[in-house]
XYZ file of C-alpha atoms in Angstrom:
611
model
C 158.586 6.038 -83.156
C 160.863 3.011 -83.649
C 163.604 2.334 -81.111
C 166.555 1.750 -83.430
C 168.731 0.339 -80.643
C 166.454 -2.648 -80.022
C 164.314 -2.993 -83.115
C 161.220 -2.749 -80.907
C 158.526 -0.139 -80.910
C 159.212 2.385 -78.199
C 156.564 2.869 -75.510
C 154.114 5.653 -76.321
C 154.802 9.066 -74.889
C 152.960 10.217 -71.790
C 150.645 12.324 -73.980
C 149.824 9.269 -76.116
C 149.160 7.165 -73.018
C 146.646 9.656 -71.705
C 144.926 9.860 -75.047
C 144.778 6.074 -75.385
C 142.572 5.859 -72.336
C 139.806 7.677 -74.236
C 139.615 10.269 -71.496
C 139.733 7.903 -68.533
C 143.162 8.951 -67.301
C 142.875 12.612 -68.224
C 140.931 13.463 -65.102
C 143.628 11.950 -62.930
C 146.349 13.751 -64.837
C 144.662 17.047 -64.055
C 145.375 16.452 -60.395
C 149.116 16.162 -61.049
C 151.314 13.074 -60.541
C 149.398 10.429 -58.621
C 152.363 9.660 -56.394
C 152.534 13.220 -55.126
C 149.345 13.011 -53.090
C 146.600 10.676 -51.980
C 144.267 9.595 -54.788
C 141.308 11.829 -55.504
C 138.277 9.617 -54.868
C 135.965 11.991 -56.696
C 137.947 11.603 -59.887
C 138.319 7.853 -59.417
C 134.571 7.506 -58.947
C 134.089 9.429 -62.181
C 136.264 6.860 -63.924
C 134.205 4.030 -62.463
C 130.953 5.687 -63.578
C 132.145 5.513 -67.176
C 132.959 1.797 -67.029
C 130.607 -0.892 -68.224
C 129.662 -3.680 -65.812
C 131.954 -6.222 -67.562
C 134.824 -3.738 -67.264
C 134.185 -3.334 -63.541
C 134.143 -7.104 -63.115
C 137.400 -7.370 -65.049
C 139.151 -4.911 -62.731
C 138.672 -7.379 -59.862
C 140.637 -10.204 -61.490
C 144.389 -10.848 -61.419
C 145.149 -13.611 -63.912
C 148.077 -15.689 -65.128
C 148.892 -15.804 -68.819
C 151.534 -17.809 -70.642
C 154.308 -16.283 -72.694
C 157.254 -13.918 -72.733
C 155.409 -11.440 -74.979
C 151.977 -9.847 -74.751
C 151.330 -10.298 -78.464
C 153.827 -12.820 -79.854
C 154.405 -15.709 -77.416
C 155.878 -19.057 -78.396
C 153.497 -21.609 -79.902
C 153.593 -23.773 -76.764
C 152.435 -20.783 -74.740
C 149.683 -19.993 -77.250
C 148.502 -23.579 -76.881
C 148.531 -23.337 -73.081
C 146.587 -20.060 -73.193
C 143.978 -21.523 -75.526
C 143.564 -24.567 -73.296
C 143.321 -22.720 -69.963
C 141.984 -19.263 -70.840
C 140.496 -19.562 -74.317
C 142.713 -16.837 -75.773
C 146.016 -16.867 -77.620
C 147.870 -14.013 -75.911
C 147.888 -11.629 -72.984
C 146.588 -8.896 -75.277
C 143.606 -11.050 -76.257
C 142.883 -11.890 -72.618
C 142.839 -8.195 -71.737
C 140.602 -7.355 -74.674
C 138.110 -10.089 -73.772
C 138.025 -9.865 -69.978
C 139.465 -6.379 -69.241
C 141.406 -7.825 -66.297
C 142.743 -5.323 -63.808
C 145.833 -7.348 -62.969
C 148.245 -9.919 -64.385
C 150.476 -12.159 -62.279
C 153.881 -13.315 -63.524
C 155.163 -16.860 -63.010
C 158.391 -18.505 -64.075
C 156.556 -21.639 -65.185
C 154.317 -19.486 -67.391
C 157.465 -18.263 -69.195
C 156.872 -14.663 -68.108
C 160.246 -14.058 -66.479
C 163.138 -15.015 -68.735
C 165.282 -11.956 -68.028
C 164.780 -8.375 -66.813
C 164.700 -6.713 -70.231
C 162.163 -9.242 -71.519
C 160.046 -8.737 -68.405
C 160.024 -4.990 -69.012
C 159.001 -5.522 -72.653
C 156.192 -7.873 -71.549
C 154.986 -5.336 -68.988
C 154.926 -2.591 -71.604
C 153.062 -4.858 -74.020
C 150.422 -5.603 -71.392
C 149.977 -1.915 -70.584
C 149.800 -1.025 -74.253
C 147.115 -3.657 -74.835
C 145.009 -2.424 -71.939
C 145.326 1.272 -72.691
C 144.342 0.647 -76.325
C 140.908 -0.546 -75.191
C 137.937 1.812 -74.913
C 138.122 3.380 -71.451
C 141.492 1.649 -71.005
C 142.972 1.471 -67.512
C 146.576 0.546 -66.624
C 147.129 -3.021 -65.454
C 148.504 -3.829 -62.008
C 151.250 -6.403 -62.665
C 152.164 -8.601 -59.720
C 154.345 -11.530 -58.711
C 155.577 -13.548 -55.723
C 159.081 -12.222 -55.073
C 159.508 -13.230 -51.444
C 163.228 -14.020 -51.885
C 164.716 -17.160 -50.433
C 162.704 -20.233 -51.391
C 160.035 -18.351 -53.390
C 161.104 -16.090 -56.247
C 159.746 -15.556 -59.743
C 162.394 -13.167 -61.078
C 165.871 -14.656 -61.003
C 169.386 -13.625 -61.849
C 170.649 -11.204 -63.001
C 168.144 -9.465 -60.703
C 169.315 -9.115 -57.110
C 168.233 -12.051 -54.944
C 168.188 -11.610 -51.187
C 168.056 -14.072 -48.295
C 164.588 -15.352 -47.462
C 162.458 -14.291 -44.528
C 163.711 -16.763 -41.903
C 167.290 -15.873 -42.782
C 166.427 -12.182 -42.352
C 164.804 -13.167 -39.065
C 168.095 -14.781 -38.033
C 169.841 -11.507 -38.840
C 167.256 -9.703 -36.733
C 167.825 -6.315 -38.348
C 164.851 -4.139 -39.342
C 167.324 -2.013 -41.292
C 168.244 -5.043 -43.405
C 164.563 -5.872 -43.972
C 163.932 -2.278 -45.018
C 166.945 -2.309 -47.354
C 165.763 -5.566 -48.910
C 162.353 -4.049 -49.620
C 163.809 -0.825 -50.960
C 166.220 -2.477 -53.402
C 163.899 -5.295 -54.445
C 161.091 -2.784 -54.908
C 163.227 -0.568 -57.139
C 164.157 -3.523 -59.309
C 160.593 -4.820 -59.603
C 159.348 -1.351 -60.495
C 161.989 -1.035 -63.208
C 160.587 -4.190 -64.822
C 156.982 -2.968 -64.600
C 155.963 -5.167 -61.655
C 154.103 -2.965 -59.198
C 152.436 -5.342 -56.699
C 154.591 -7.836 -54.807
C 152.985 -10.619 -52.781
C 155.425 -10.183 -49.929
C 156.208 -10.062 -47.015
C 154.962 -13.230 -45.359
C 153.387 -12.121 -42.066
C 152.727 -15.643 -40.769
C 154.316 -16.559 -37.433
C 155.772 -20.037 -37.925
C 155.144 -21.770 -34.596
C 154.824 -25.272 -36.079
C 158.093 -26.955 -37.140
C 156.052 -29.391 -39.270
C 154.512 -26.575 -41.342
C 154.951 -27.772 -44.951
C 153.982 -24.567 -46.742
C 155.326 -21.632 -44.675
C 158.407 -22.698 -42.706
C 161.429 -20.665 -43.796
C 159.135 -18.263 -45.673
C 158.293 -16.811 -42.227
C 160.550 -14.429 -40.315
C 160.247 -16.655 -37.250
C 158.188 -17.809 -34.295
C 158.189 -14.670 -32.133
C 155.207 -12.409 -32.955
C 156.902 -9.158 -31.930
C 160.055 -9.891 -33.927
C 158.053 -10.930 -36.995
C 155.896 -7.800 -36.677
C 158.938 -5.522 -36.610
C 160.511 -7.106 -39.686
C 157.217 -7.142 -41.601
C 156.702 -3.432 -40.939
C 160.281 -2.635 -41.974
C 160.047 -4.571 -45.227
C 156.708 -2.942 -46.043
C 158.288 0.472 -45.535
C 161.126 -0.473 -47.875
C 158.871 -1.714 -50.648
C 156.428 1.154 -50.469
C 159.065 3.860 -50.248
C 158.035 6.571 -52.729
C 155.157 4.247 -53.688
C 157.399 2.226 -55.976
C 155.718 -1.138 -55.278
C 152.651 -2.201 -53.311
C 153.604 -4.743 -50.674
C 151.237 -7.517 -49.590
C 151.052 -9.003 -46.088
C 150.087 -12.669 -46.251
C 148.335 -14.980 -45.373
C 145.545 -13.486 -43.238
C 144.509 -14.407 -40.582
C 147.742 -16.418 -40.160
C 149.063 -19.611 -41.740
C 151.924 -20.316 -39.337
C 150.514 -23.181 -37.264
C 149.472 -25.906 -39.664
C 150.772 -29.260 -40.846
C 148.619 -29.152 -44.008
C 149.596 -27.358 -47.225
C 146.617 -25.319 -48.458
C 147.730 -25.916 -52.055
C 146.660 -29.526 -51.632
C 144.363 -29.654 -48.596
C 142.213 -27.595 -46.247
C 144.110 -26.617 -43.086
C 142.327 -25.940 -39.817
C 143.975 -23.569 -37.319
C 142.842 -24.489 -33.810
C 144.118 -21.377 -32.036
C 141.739 -19.850 -29.534
C 140.748 -16.240 -30.026
C 143.244 -15.258 -27.324
C 146.015 -17.254 -29.022
C 145.201 -15.653 -32.365
C 145.417 -12.182 -30.836
C 148.760 -13.019 -29.213
C 150.427 -15.113 -31.927
C 148.938 -14.400 -35.350
C 147.544 -10.873 -35.296
C 150.604 -8.745 -34.352
C 152.385 -8.853 -37.743
C 149.199 -7.939 -39.600
C 148.507 -5.104 -37.181
C 152.071 -3.891 -37.737
C 151.679 -4.081 -41.516
C 148.477 -2.062 -41.349
C 150.147 0.573 -39.179
C 152.974 0.705 -41.718
C 150.449 1.554 -44.450
C 150.370 -1.776 -46.257
C 148.626 -1.500 -49.626
C 147.262 -5.049 -49.802
C 146.591 -8.062 -47.604
C 146.343 -11.601 -48.971
C 143.855 -14.076 -47.548
C 144.579 -17.645 -46.473
C 142.620 -20.704 -47.559
C 142.391 -21.947 -43.973
C 139.602 -22.485 -41.468
C 139.893 -20.693 -38.119
C 136.896 -21.772 -36.013
C 137.708 -19.277 -33.262
C 137.109 -16.459 -35.766
C 134.379 -18.100 -37.857
C 132.811 -21.461 -37.000
C 130.885 -21.780 -40.296
C 133.437 -24.158 -41.812
C 134.329 -21.704 -44.586
C 137.930 -20.834 -45.440
C 139.041 -17.357 -44.404
C 139.074 -16.306 -48.070
C 135.293 -16.759 -48.144
C 134.550 -15.626 -44.580
C 132.759 -12.331 -44.063
C 133.247 -12.527 -40.263
C 137.021 -12.764 -40.803
C 137.576 -10.365 -43.713
C 134.920 -7.743 -43.067
C 134.427 -8.316 -39.349
C 137.993 -8.811 -38.116
C 140.303 -7.420 -40.821
C 138.281 -4.387 -41.819
C 136.211 -3.867 -38.664
C 138.498 -4.723 -35.754
C 141.882 -4.059 -37.353
C 140.644 -0.985 -39.229
C 142.064 -1.985 -42.610
C 140.598 -0.297 -45.690
C 143.146 -1.260 -48.338
C 142.992 -3.929 -51.008
C 142.239 -7.512 -49.973
C 143.525 -10.067 -52.485
C 142.835 -13.776 -52.357
C 145.528 -16.384 -52.468
C 145.359 -18.326 -55.724
C 141.832 -19.568 -56.339
C 143.276 -22.674 -57.956
C 144.458 -24.006 -54.588
C 142.640 -26.942 -53.056
C 142.061 -25.183 -49.735
C 139.496 -22.825 -51.282
C 137.933 -25.374 -53.662
C 137.109 -28.068 -51.105
C 133.643 -26.871 -50.117
C 132.369 -24.904 -53.136
C 132.615 -25.054 -56.917
C 134.790 -22.743 -58.975
C 131.723 -20.741 -60.018
C 130.748 -20.033 -56.409
C 134.161 -19.224 -54.958
C 134.665 -15.774 -56.595
C 131.144 -14.667 -55.698
C 131.486 -15.769 -52.082
C 134.900 -14.114 -51.849
C 133.454 -10.795 -52.985
C 130.588 -11.149 -50.541
C 133.144 -11.768 -47.790
C 134.979 -8.513 -48.547
C 137.664 -9.444 -51.090
C 138.720 -6.906 -53.741
C 141.046 -8.854 -56.032
C 140.383 -12.410 -57.225
C 143.723 -14.054 -57.919
C 144.326 -16.663 -60.586
C 141.066 -18.628 -60.790
C 141.313 -22.058 -62.462
C 139.001 -20.845 -65.236
C 138.806 -17.095 -65.806
C 135.752 -17.536 -68.011
C 133.845 -19.465 -65.342
C 134.782 -17.020 -62.577
C 134.216 -13.827 -64.619
C 130.801 -14.940 -65.828
C 129.836 -16.141 -62.352
C 130.352 -12.633 -60.991
C 128.325 -11.141 -63.838
C 125.489 -13.598 -63.160
C 125.591 -12.823 -59.441
C 124.966 -9.160 -60.238
C 122.188 -10.025 -62.677
C 120.577 -12.307 -60.079
C 120.857 -9.716 -57.314
C 123.281 -11.732 -55.177
C 125.902 -9.013 -55.651
C 125.115 -5.369 -56.278
C 126.985 -3.240 -58.735
C 127.634 -0.847 -55.851
C 129.451 -3.653 -53.999
C 131.697 -4.241 -57.006
C 132.399 -0.532 -57.248
C 133.706 -0.494 -53.666
C 136.394 -2.981 -54.669
C 137.097 -1.335 -58.025
C 137.659 1.930 -56.154
C 140.199 0.292 -53.832
C 142.025 -1.235 -56.794
C 142.088 2.084 -58.663
C 143.306 3.878 -55.538
C 146.272 1.534 -55.402
C 147.020 2.063 -59.079
C 146.795 5.810 -58.599
C 149.081 5.768 -55.546
C 151.654 3.894 -57.615
C 151.496 6.511 -60.343
C 150.317 4.024 -62.967
C 147.921 6.486 -64.561
C 150.810 8.869 -65.124
C 153.631 6.414 -65.811
C 152.398 2.992 -66.904
C 155.488 2.177 -68.955
C 159.083 1.332 -68.111
C 162.248 1.653 -70.164
C 165.039 -0.693 -71.114
C 167.502 1.921 -69.931
C 165.839 1.963 -66.540
C 166.260 -1.802 -66.288
C 169.948 -1.557 -67.156
C 170.524 1.181 -64.571
C 168.596 -0.530 -61.780
C 168.352 -4.308 -61.926
C 171.187 -6.393 -60.499
C 173.630 -3.535 -60.136
C 176.950 -4.239 -58.385
C 175.872 -2.055 -55.463
C 172.641 -4.026 -55.035
C 174.457 -7.364 -55.250
C 176.994 -6.266 -52.649
C 174.188 -5.242 -50.306
C 172.550 -8.655 -50.694
C 175.847 -10.360 -49.850
C 176.319 -8.158 -46.788
C 172.828 -8.923 -45.525
C 173.351 -12.651 -46.095
C 176.561 -12.621 -44.089
C 174.607 -11.414 -41.063
C 172.132 -14.320 -41.263
C 174.209 -17.538 -41.295
C 173.769 -19.237 -37.917
C 176.354 -21.469 -36.238
C 174.600 -24.107 -34.117
C 177.515 -26.408 -33.240
C 181.306 -26.081 -33.365
C 182.968 -28.752 -31.237
C 186.701 -28.393 -30.790
C 186.563 -25.162 -32.811
C 186.501 -27.078 -36.102
C 185.283 -23.945 -37.867
C 186.544 -21.953 -39.533
C 188.261 -24.551 -41.696
C 191.942 -23.970 -42.337
C 193.111 -23.970 -45.928
C 196.398 -25.428 -44.735
C 195.015 -28.467 -42.898
C 191.693 -28.909 -44.742
C 192.462 -27.782 -48.278
C 190.691 -30.667 -50.041
C 186.971 -30.398 -49.326
C 184.250 -32.749 -50.501
C 180.776 -31.187 -50.714
C 177.949 -33.733 -50.674
C 174.264 -33.729 -49.824
C 170.834 -32.696 -50.958
C 170.346 -30.918 -54.256
C 166.685 -29.863 -54.332
C 165.456 -27.975 -57.359
C 167.093 -24.588 -57.149
C 164.888 -21.591 -56.342
C 164.048 -19.549 -59.395
C 166.902 -17.964 -61.256
C 169.728 -19.126 -59.011
C 172.679 -21.099 -60.276
C 172.285 -24.370 -58.390
C 172.560 -27.134 -57.568
C 173.443 -26.319 -53.939
C 176.402 -28.699 -53.665
C 177.950 -27.197 -56.798
C 177.382 -23.637 -55.571
C 179.000 -24.420 -52.208
C 181.933 -26.176 -53.870
C 182.500 -23.302 -56.293
C 182.338 -20.745 -53.493
C 184.830 -22.669 -51.352
C 187.175 -23.045 -54.320
C 187.068 -19.285 -54.875
C 188.038 -18.903 -51.206
C 191.210 -20.956 -51.638
C 190.075 -24.529 -51.032
C 190.095 -27.353 -53.556
C 186.455 -28.361 -53.397
C 184.545 -30.959 -55.364
C 180.798 -31.611 -55.407
C 178.939 -34.914 -55.237
C 175.158 -34.733 -55.199
C 173.597 -37.391 -52.967
C 169.994 -36.136 -52.967
C 167.380 -35.901 -50.257
C 166.989 -39.707 -50.011
C 170.412 -41.233 -50.783
C 170.478 -44.940 -51.605
C 173.003 -47.383 -50.142
C 175.021 -47.148 -53.328
C 175.034 -43.353 -53.236
C 176.121 -43.376 -49.601
C 178.933 -45.796 -50.426
C 180.177 -43.523 -53.240
C 180.180 -40.534 -50.913
C 182.084 -42.432 -48.241
C 184.683 -43.530 -50.801
C 185.079 -39.947 -52.024
C 185.449 -38.695 -48.443
C 188.558 -40.854 -48.138
C 190.298 -38.536 -50.599
C 189.273 -35.333 -48.782
C 190.575 -33.446 -45.771
C 187.068 -32.377 -44.719
C 183.490 -32.971 -45.783
C 180.683 -30.423 -46.058
C 177.226 -31.995 -46.229
C 174.115 -30.051 -47.238
C 171.000 -31.300 -45.420
C 167.395 -30.663 -46.408
C 164.483 -31.285 -44.026
C 165.986 -34.286 -42.259
C 163.529 -36.570 -40.442
C 163.982 -39.464 -38.030
C 163.774 -42.020 -40.831
C 165.681 -40.067 -43.459
C 168.573 -41.763 -45.209
C 170.287 -38.376 -45.033
C 171.006 -39.408 -41.427
C 172.608 -42.621 -42.671
C 174.804 -40.613 -45.031
C 175.991 -38.305 -42.269
C 176.634 -41.158 -39.828
C 178.700 -43.053 -42.416
C 180.676 -39.902 -43.215
C 181.373 -39.341 -39.527
C 182.621 -42.913 -39.269
C 185.388 -42.145 -41.788
C 187.061 -39.943 -39.210
C 187.090 -36.997 -41.571
C 185.881 -33.671 -40.111
C 182.238 -33.131 -41.111
C 180.493 -29.775 -41.429
C 176.731 -29.825 -41.976
C 174.783 -26.947 -43.535
C 170.983 -27.055 -43.158
C 169.928 -25.480 -46.446
C 166.255 -25.195 -45.529
C 164.814 -25.813 -42.055
C 167.211 -25.326 -39.135
C 165.443 -28.180 -37.315
C 167.822 -30.634 -39.061
C 170.388 -30.105 -36.301
C 168.224 -32.043 -33.827
C 168.437 -35.181 -35.961
C 172.218 -35.048 -36.439
C 173.713 -34.762 -32.942
C 177.051 -36.317 -33.917
C 178.027 -33.589 -36.372
C 180.795 -31.482 -34.834
C 180.068 -28.296 -36.833
C 176.600 -27.273 -37.944
C 175.386 -24.184 -39.807
C 171.910 -23.027 -40.813
C 171.538 -21.025 -44.021
C 167.678 -21.158 -44.128
C 167.578 -21.541 -47.907
C 169.589 -22.814 -50.840
C 169.743 -19.717 -52.986
C 173.191 -18.678 -54.154
C 173.425 -15.619 -51.917
C 172.818 -17.681 -48.770
C 175.113 -20.536 -49.821
C 177.945 -18.157 -50.683
C 177.548 -16.518 -47.281
C 177.712 -19.937 -45.593
C 180.905 -20.697 -47.532
C 182.483 -17.464 -46.317
C 181.592 -18.420 -42.751
C 183.079 -21.902 -43.218
C 186.260 -20.339 -44.586
C 186.449 -17.767 -41.799
C 186.150 -14.767 -44.089
C 183.280 -13.612 -41.887
C 182.171 -14.636 -38.422
C 178.714 -16.189 -37.977
C 176.286 -13.617 -36.635
C 172.844 -15.168 -37.108
C 170.650 -16.174 -34.180
C 167.829 -18.713 -34.355
C 164.470 -16.986 -35.021
C 162.654 -20.235 -34.137
C 163.255 -22.779 -31.372
C 164.633 -26.208 -32.231
C 163.083 -29.030 -30.234
C 164.872 -32.231 -29.358
C 164.348 -35.056 -31.849
C 163.660 -37.598 -29.091
C 161.318 -35.357 -27.078
C 159.523 -32.531 -28.871
C 158.442 -31.041 -25.538
C 162.070 -30.175 -24.779
C 163.986 -27.369 -26.469
C 167.422 -28.204 -27.808
C 168.247 -24.669 -28.962
C 166.046 -21.699 -27.975
C 165.166 -18.637 -29.986
C 168.214 -16.380 -30.032
C 170.745 -19.214 -29.939
C 173.813 -18.943 -32.123
C 177.548 -19.287 -31.738
C 180.385 -17.062 -32.887
C 184.036 -17.720 -33.551
C 186.431 -17.286 -30.681
C 189.447 -15.121 -31.329
C 192.504 -17.218 -32.136
């Protein structure tokens, strides 16, 4: 029946959905709504028995696809799909490979706006359920909040994990999961690759950093468990603890290299394991593997993603986990270093993986698994173990009963004023004051009305307004200051520094946004030259809080832990004195001149004195 309000075809009714599965979903429907009780394995096994081998193989893959529509993407997206997948559309990919999951990316043009995302999700479900023995698709994304988000405004964006760690509130972590989960569900996204359960004990970590809740295993474990509970409330979204067995102590990015974690077994138990144990106790639906080598757990030289001793021995055996194990992206260098793309999916399944995420070539990976069964390297029974786990998760989420979402549900749920207010309130509890000599902060609108905002403007996280200097300036202007923005970048030249210094001469105070300052960074030169003007300088570390160690002369220093709008607006309110800083460092900051000495310990943070 046409939907006259949108011009689109309305999603099929529940009766039509059940019929479209050619009997596959009817057995589940007989048991009542899947979310009301644990999945019925007997009925799920009956579904598996009716699948062909290629369909079983397809259920194990979660694949990217380009385009905003399942059937009518833009020509550029059709071209990208043909080049990378050999199909034109998501619907064609599902028909050919019967994939069990699809992952959304911003760069794949999947996430333009919430209503479009919902339409894409419905199109994907419709395409899958129209197939013989059709099964609903598990749609996933990386919505960590903070530095990593795939769905942007007008959806509600929360502070990232390290900011939440600075707030230290399990209630806030639970609220984040609950609200973010509701919004994802409304758009048809039912598996979120969050929270990050890595304990970031290495300040030089290039890939985790502020994506971690912090460096204290117990604190990270508590926040991971709380966020999992929020996401999985009423089985709205399956949360994913990542990256097992722990990616927090590395100086190598597994997207581009092969990290080696040198923790002893005792160190792993003490530092890395607690958050994953907590996630499992909280009933986590899925765990994502890391493309890292951990010799203390497996000395074969294989990455954890391909390690049976780690995934089957430790995760399933010792930690007692029997949920879904999903790989990190199989296109990352860390998993491709030792084996070819045809061997990686087979070895991952042999290790104990259930979902194979985003292989470079779906055709190569899909056919490699089929050949492995034909050659006897993998048994069909082994595949069925993983298919059963995947179907259990789909059943727990109610996908067999309710695979579709509505545009009205998006309008009622995504980015509501109540959700946005909650995100602002949480952010206000995370901003951390690390220095405030002579009580420079909060700035007075009477004595410091004209504010110059300079500094780094890294590419804005998905769907936020950006750039950071403009967001800060706009927020301060709304709070009664006259603020102007001047982007100086992460590596300002002499000319750029000179322009900033000249502009500072016309201001009453300067706010400088810093981004991963190092000993040789010209960001230090910028700050030193600004200090030399005699104007009051306030620094805001918009990513790693470690910047404060490299800028000892700055009289007032804040850490926001990310450069998303919600965190920058909260920092502006702290600068203006609308709220008092309440965040406390969730990681230690070492001295720049002696990394063995701690400048600011975990738990450090200043507040405003009453005036």
